[in-house]
């Protein structure tokens, strides 16, 4: 779907995967418009709270560089729920105002599961699955060991499944933020190697 605003191209939704989906939006904001942009974003996020199938929003702000960059992750239960949000008239009206704040084309991509948390440079393909799996293991193993140790005094008398659930829950929370974004930045040269010159 292409919105009338010429500075933005919203990708057509994909139906290839059955699980929940995250819309990752990258916006570079004019320094003089940061405050107005953030007020606009808060109003938009308030609208999202009432949207059926909406699970949550997370905003990563990178002030480095000449243009402040905002990466917004919008989580939905399904592609159908995301499609409904795209067609929401209030969202369409909000999009019409976005080019007042942005200094370059807004980038959109859909991601699933932990892929959404990888700090993927714009316009580069996703790393191969095996690399994502390696980063996931590198991130989750220390967390499991850490929380299993920290929780042992509390969970020592719990059933095994309950103690494991507590460890897994905390590990998942910290894996999603901040561990995976940090690891993806640290390992960026390996995840996204520069193409070899002939």
mmCIF file of C-alpha atoms in Angstrom:
data_model
loop_
_atom_site.group_PDB
_atom_site.id
_atom_site.type_symbol
_atom_site.label_atom_id
_atom_site.label_comp_id
_atom_site.label_asym_id
_atom_site.label_seq_id
_atom_site.Cartn_x
_atom_site.Cartn_y
_atom_site.Cartn_z
ATOM 1 C CA UNK A 1 0.000 0.000 0.000
ATOM 2 C CA UNK A 2 1.381 3.394 -0.934
ATOM 3 C CA UNK A 3 0.232 6.341 1.109
ATOM 4 C CA UNK A 4 -0.385 9.681 -0.598
ATOM 5 C CA UNK A 5 2.562 11.155 1.301
ATOM 6 C CA UNK A 6 5.345 10.884 -1.324
ATOM 7 C CA UNK A 7 8.102 10.541 1.269
ATOM 8 C CA UNK A 8 6.832 7.194 2.568
ATOM 9 C CA UNK A 9 6.231 3.801 1.039
ATOM 10 C CA UNK A 10 4.487 1.312 3.279
ATOM 11 C CA UNK A 11 5.230 -2.256 2.170
ATOM 12 C CA UNK A 12 2.462 -4.587 1.132
ATOM 13 C CA UNK A 13 1.594 -6.996 3.920
ATOM 14 C CA UNK A 14 2.879 -10.544 3.734
ATOM 15 C CA UNK A 15 0.845 -13.634 4.615
ATOM 16 C CA UNK A 16 3.705 -16.113 4.460
ATOM 17 C CA UNK A 17 4.018 -16.691 8.207
ATOM 18 C CA UNK A 18 1.268 -17.648 10.640
ATOM 19 C CA UNK A 19 2.661 -16.312 13.927
ATOM 20 C CA UNK A 20 2.558 -12.788 15.327
ATOM 21 C CA UNK A 21 4.268 -10.017 13.433
ATOM 22 C CA UNK A 22 6.242 -6.898 14.310
ATOM 23 C CA UNK A 23 6.283 -3.795 12.141
ATOM 24 C CA UNK A 24 9.696 -2.139 12.461
ATOM 25 C CA UNK A 25 9.649 1.563 11.517
ATOM 26 C CA UNK A 26 12.813 3.653 11.185
ATOM 27 C CA UNK A 27 12.384 7.433 11.176
ATOM 28 C CA UNK A 28 15.079 10.100 11.027
ATOM 29 C CA UNK A 29 13.738 13.292 12.536
ATOM 30 C CA UNK A 30 14.726 16.887 11.872
ATOM 31 C CA UNK A 31 16.496 18.165 15.000
ATOM 32 C CA UNK A 32 14.249 21.212 15.163
ATOM 33 C CA UNK A 33 11.141 19.004 15.109
ATOM 34 C CA UNK A 34 12.052 16.388 17.716
ATOM 35 C CA UNK A 35 9.691 17.679 20.399
ATOM 36 C CA UNK A 36 6.757 17.953 17.994
ATOM 37 C CA UNK A 37 7.512 14.504 16.567
ATOM 38 C CA UNK A 38 7.546 12.906 20.016
ATOM 39 C CA UNK A 39 4.188 14.501 20.863
ATOM 40 C CA UNK A 40 2.804 13.176 17.554
ATOM 41 C CA UNK A 41 4.158 9.695 18.328
ATOM 42 C CA UNK A 42 2.574 9.674 21.796
ATOM 43 C CA UNK A 43 -0.823 10.477 20.294
ATOM 44 C CA UNK A 44 -0.369 7.689 17.751
ATOM 45 C CA UNK A 45 0.633 5.173 20.410
ATOM 46 C CA UNK A 46 -2.466 6.092 22.427
ATOM 47 C CA UNK A 47 -4.577 5.192 19.390
ATOM 48 C CA UNK A 48 -2.779 1.868 19.111
ATOM 49 C CA UNK A 49 -3.782 0.901 22.643
ATOM 50 C CA UNK A 50 -7.398 0.500 21.476
ATOM 51 C CA UNK A 51 -6.534 -1.380 18.263
ATOM 52 C CA UNK A 52 -7.686 -5.046 18.224
ATOM 53 C CA UNK A 53 -4.757 -7.427 17.944
ATOM 54 C CA UNK A 54 -2.177 -4.884 19.096
ATOM 55 C CA UNK A 55 0.312 -6.353 21.602
ATOM 56 C CA UNK A 56 2.750 -3.566 22.391
ATOM 57 C CA UNK A 57 5.126 -0.839 21.255
ATOM 58 C CA UNK A 58 8.815 -0.317 21.921
ATOM 59 C CA UNK A 59 10.791 2.732 20.798
ATOM 60 C CA UNK A 60 14.578 2.803 20.456
ATOM 61 C CA UNK A 61 16.055 6.284 20.156
ATOM 62 C CA UNK A 62 19.527 6.841 18.729
ATOM 63 C CA UNK A 63 20.620 10.470 19.175
ATOM 64 C CA UNK A 64 23.999 9.884 17.498
ATOM 65 C CA UNK A 65 24.628 11.390 14.112
ATOM 66 C CA UNK A 66 23.286 14.553 12.540
ATOM 67 C CA UNK A 67 19.671 13.295 12.599
ATOM 68 C CA UNK A 68 18.036 11.681 15.648
ATOM 69 C CA UNK A 69 16.865 8.199 14.636
ATOM 70 C CA UNK A 70 13.816 6.470 16.083
ATOM 71 C CA UNK A 71 13.219 2.755 15.606
ATOM 72 C CA UNK A 72 9.675 1.828 16.597
ATOM 73 C CA UNK A 73 8.561 -1.784 16.976
ATOM 74 C CA UNK A 74 4.810 -2.355 16.791
ATOM 75 C CA UNK A 75 3.768 -5.885 17.753
ATOM 76 C CA UNK A 76 0.534 -7.460 16.483
ATOM 77 C CA UNK A 77 -1.024 -10.874 16.956
ATOM 78 C CA UNK A 78 -1.252 -11.538 13.216
ATOM 79 C CA UNK A 79 -0.838 -10.063 9.763
ATOM 80 C CA UNK A 80 -4.601 -9.514 9.674
ATOM 81 C CA UNK A 81 -4.363 -7.338 12.793
ATOM 82 C CA UNK A 82 -1.503 -5.358 11.240
ATOM 83 C CA UNK A 83 -3.475 -4.934 8.019
ATOM 84 C CA UNK A 84 -6.440 -3.590 10.004
ATOM 85 C CA UNK A 85 -4.163 -1.018 11.657
ATOM 86 C CA UNK A 86 -2.781 0.070 8.291
ATOM 87 C CA UNK A 87 -6.340 0.721 7.103
ATOM 88 C CA UNK A 88 -7.397 2.553 10.266
ATOM 89 C CA UNK A 89 -8.509 6.079 9.210
ATOM 90 C CA UNK A 90 -6.891 7.617 12.301
ATOM 91 C CA UNK A 91 -3.562 6.029 11.338
ATOM 92 C CA UNK A 92 -3.939 7.306 7.786
ATOM 93 C CA UNK A 93 -4.554 10.818 9.107
ATOM 94 C CA UNK A 94 -1.496 10.597 11.357
ATOM 95 C CA UNK A 95 0.692 9.417 8.462
ATOM 96 C CA UNK A 96 -0.318 12.486 6.488
ATOM 97 C CA UNK A 97 1.426 14.607 9.144
ATOM 98 C CA UNK A 98 4.621 12.589 9.405
ATOM 99 C CA UNK A 99 6.606 14.331 6.672
ATOM 100 C CA UNK A 100 6.470 17.525 8.795
ATOM 101 C CA UNK A 101 8.944 15.869 11.169
ATOM 102 C CA UNK A 102 11.118 13.519 9.120
ATOM 103 C CA UNK A 103 14.242 14.409 7.161
ATOM 104 C CA UNK A 104 14.390 11.314 4.931
ATOM 105 C CA UNK A 105 12.272 8.456 3.670
ATOM 106 C CA UNK A 106 10.666 6.407 6.418
ATOM 107 C CA UNK A 107 11.673 2.744 6.335
ATOM 108 C CA UNK A 108 9.267 -0.086 7.114
ATOM 109 C CA UNK A 109 9.875 -3.795 7.423
ATOM 110 C CA UNK A 110 7.993 -6.720 8.871
ATOM 111 C CA UNK A 111 9.717 -9.139 11.227
ATOM 112 C CA UNK A 112 8.734 -12.155 13.254
ATOM 113 C CA UNK A 113 9.873 -13.425 16.601
ATOM 114 C CA UNK A 114 13.335 -12.384 17.750
ATOM 115 C CA UNK A 115 14.272 -11.120 14.275
ATOM 116 C CA UNK A 116 12.613 -7.807 15.117
ATOM 117 C CA UNK A 117 15.198 -7.117 17.813
ATOM 118 C CA UNK A 118 18.222 -7.472 15.583
ATOM 119 C CA UNK A 119 19.730 -4.084 14.797
ATOM 120 C CA UNK A 120 19.454 -4.495 11.049
ATOM 121 C CA UNK A 121 20.976 -1.745 8.910
ATOM 122 C CA UNK A 122 18.544 -0.187 6.486
ATOM 123 C CA UNK A 123 18.165 -1.807 3.070
ATOM 124 C CA UNK A 124 20.362 -4.818 3.921
ATOM 125 C CA UNK A 125 18.970 -8.365 3.788
ATOM 126 C CA UNK A 126 18.490 -10.250 7.021
ATOM 127 C CA UNK A 127 21.395 -12.455 8.159
ATOM 128 C CA UNK A 128 21.104 -16.186 7.421
ATOM 129 C CA UNK A 129 19.081 -18.182 9.914
ATOM 130 C CA UNK A 130 22.119 -19.974 11.325
ATOM 131 C CA UNK A 131 23.742 -16.667 12.277
ATOM 132 C CA UNK A 132 20.560 -15.531 14.027
ATOM 133 C CA UNK A 133 20.524 -18.834 15.918
ATOM 134 C CA UNK A 134 24.161 -18.412 17.004
ATOM 135 C CA UNK A 135 23.470 -14.903 18.316
ATOM 136 C CA UNK A 136 20.369 -16.184 20.109
ATOM 137 C CA UNK A 137 22.317 -18.940 21.862
ATOM 138 C CA UNK A 138 25.145 -16.554 22.765
ATOM 139 C CA UNK A 139 22.556 -14.223 24.286
ATOM 140 C CA UNK A 140 20.285 -16.688 26.055
ATOM 141 C CA UNK A 141 22.761 -19.153 27.587
ATOM 142 C CA UNK A 142 24.440 -16.683 29.993
ATOM 143 C CA UNK A 143 21.017 -15.329 30.944
ATOM 144 C CA UNK A 144 19.688 -18.797 31.778
ATOM 145 C CA UNK A 145 22.744 -19.561 33.893
ATOM 146 C CA UNK A 146 22.562 -16.169 35.612
ATOM 147 C CA UNK A 147 18.870 -16.293 36.516
ATOM 148 C CA UNK A 148 18.980 -19.978 37.486
ATOM 149 C CA UNK A 149 21.693 -19.076 40.002
ATOM 150 C CA UNK A 150 20.014 -15.900 41.264
ATOM 151 C CA UNK A 151 16.611 -17.553 41.644
ATOM 152 C CA UNK A 152 17.859 -20.760 43.272
ATOM 153 C CA UNK A 153 17.329 -19.516 46.867
ATOM 154 C CA UNK A 154 13.735 -18.615 45.993
ATOM 155 C CA UNK A 155 12.835 -21.542 43.737
ATOM 156 C CA UNK A 156 14.720 -24.337 45.507
ATOM 157 C CA UNK A 157 11.480 -25.840 46.870
ATOM 158 C CA UNK A 158 9.394 -25.192 43.747
ATOM 159 C CA UNK A 159 8.434 -27.940 41.306
ATOM 160 C CA UNK A 160 11.002 -28.235 38.514
ATOM 161 C CA UNK A 161 8.632 -26.915 35.849
ATOM 162 C CA UNK A 162 7.832 -23.781 37.906
ATOM 163 C CA UNK A 163 11.496 -23.004 38.624
ATOM 164 C CA UNK A 164 12.312 -23.450 34.934
ATOM 165 C CA UNK A 165 9.402 -21.212 33.944
ATOM 166 C CA UNK A 166 10.631 -18.409 36.215
ATOM 167 C CA UNK A 167 14.147 -18.670 34.763
ATOM 168 C CA UNK A 168 12.863 -18.814 31.184
ATOM 169 C CA UNK A 169 10.561 -15.827 31.677
ATOM 170 C CA UNK A 170 13.271 -13.540 33.043
ATOM 171 C CA UNK A 171 15.771 -14.742 30.439
ATOM 172 C CA UNK A 172 13.322 -13.996 27.623
ATOM 173 C CA UNK A 173 12.583 -10.500 28.932
ATOM 174 C CA UNK A 174 16.260 -9.573 29.152
ATOM 175 C CA UNK A 175 17.102 -11.330 25.876
ATOM 176 C CA UNK A 176 14.625 -9.175 23.988
ATOM 177 C CA UNK A 177 15.852 -6.006 25.661
ATOM 178 C CA UNK A 178 18.650 -5.084 25.980
ATOM 179 C CA UNK A 179 20.742 -8.168 25.133
ATOM 180 C CA UNK A 180 19.781 -8.864 21.496
ATOM 181 C CA UNK A 181 19.978 -5.235 20.323
ATOM 182 C CA UNK A 182 23.352 -4.907 22.055
ATOM 183 C CA UNK A 183 24.679 -8.168 20.594
ATOM 184 C CA UNK A 184 23.493 -7.293 17.104
ATOM 185 C CA UNK A 185 25.381 -3.999 17.269
ATOM 186 C CA UNK A 186 28.501 -5.698 18.655
ATOM 187 C CA UNK A 187 28.425 -8.420 15.992
ATOM 188 C CA UNK A 188 27.256 -6.213 13.123
ATOM 189 C CA UNK A 189 30.420 -6.744 10.985
ATOM 190 C CA UNK A 190 29.857 -10.513 11.210
ATOM 191 C CA UNK A 191 26.081 -10.404 10.730
ATOM 192 C CA UNK A 192 26.272 -7.957 7.821
ATOM 193 C CA UNK A 193 29.707 -8.404 6.215
ATOM 194 C CA UNK A 194 30.722 -5.835 3.612
ATOM 195 C CA UNK A 195 30.459 -7.262 0.088
ATOM 196 C CA UNK A 196 33.758 -8.351 -1.378
ATOM 197 C CA UNK A 197 35.083 -6.216 -4.193
ATOM 198 C CA UNK A 198 35.948 -8.021 -7.381
#
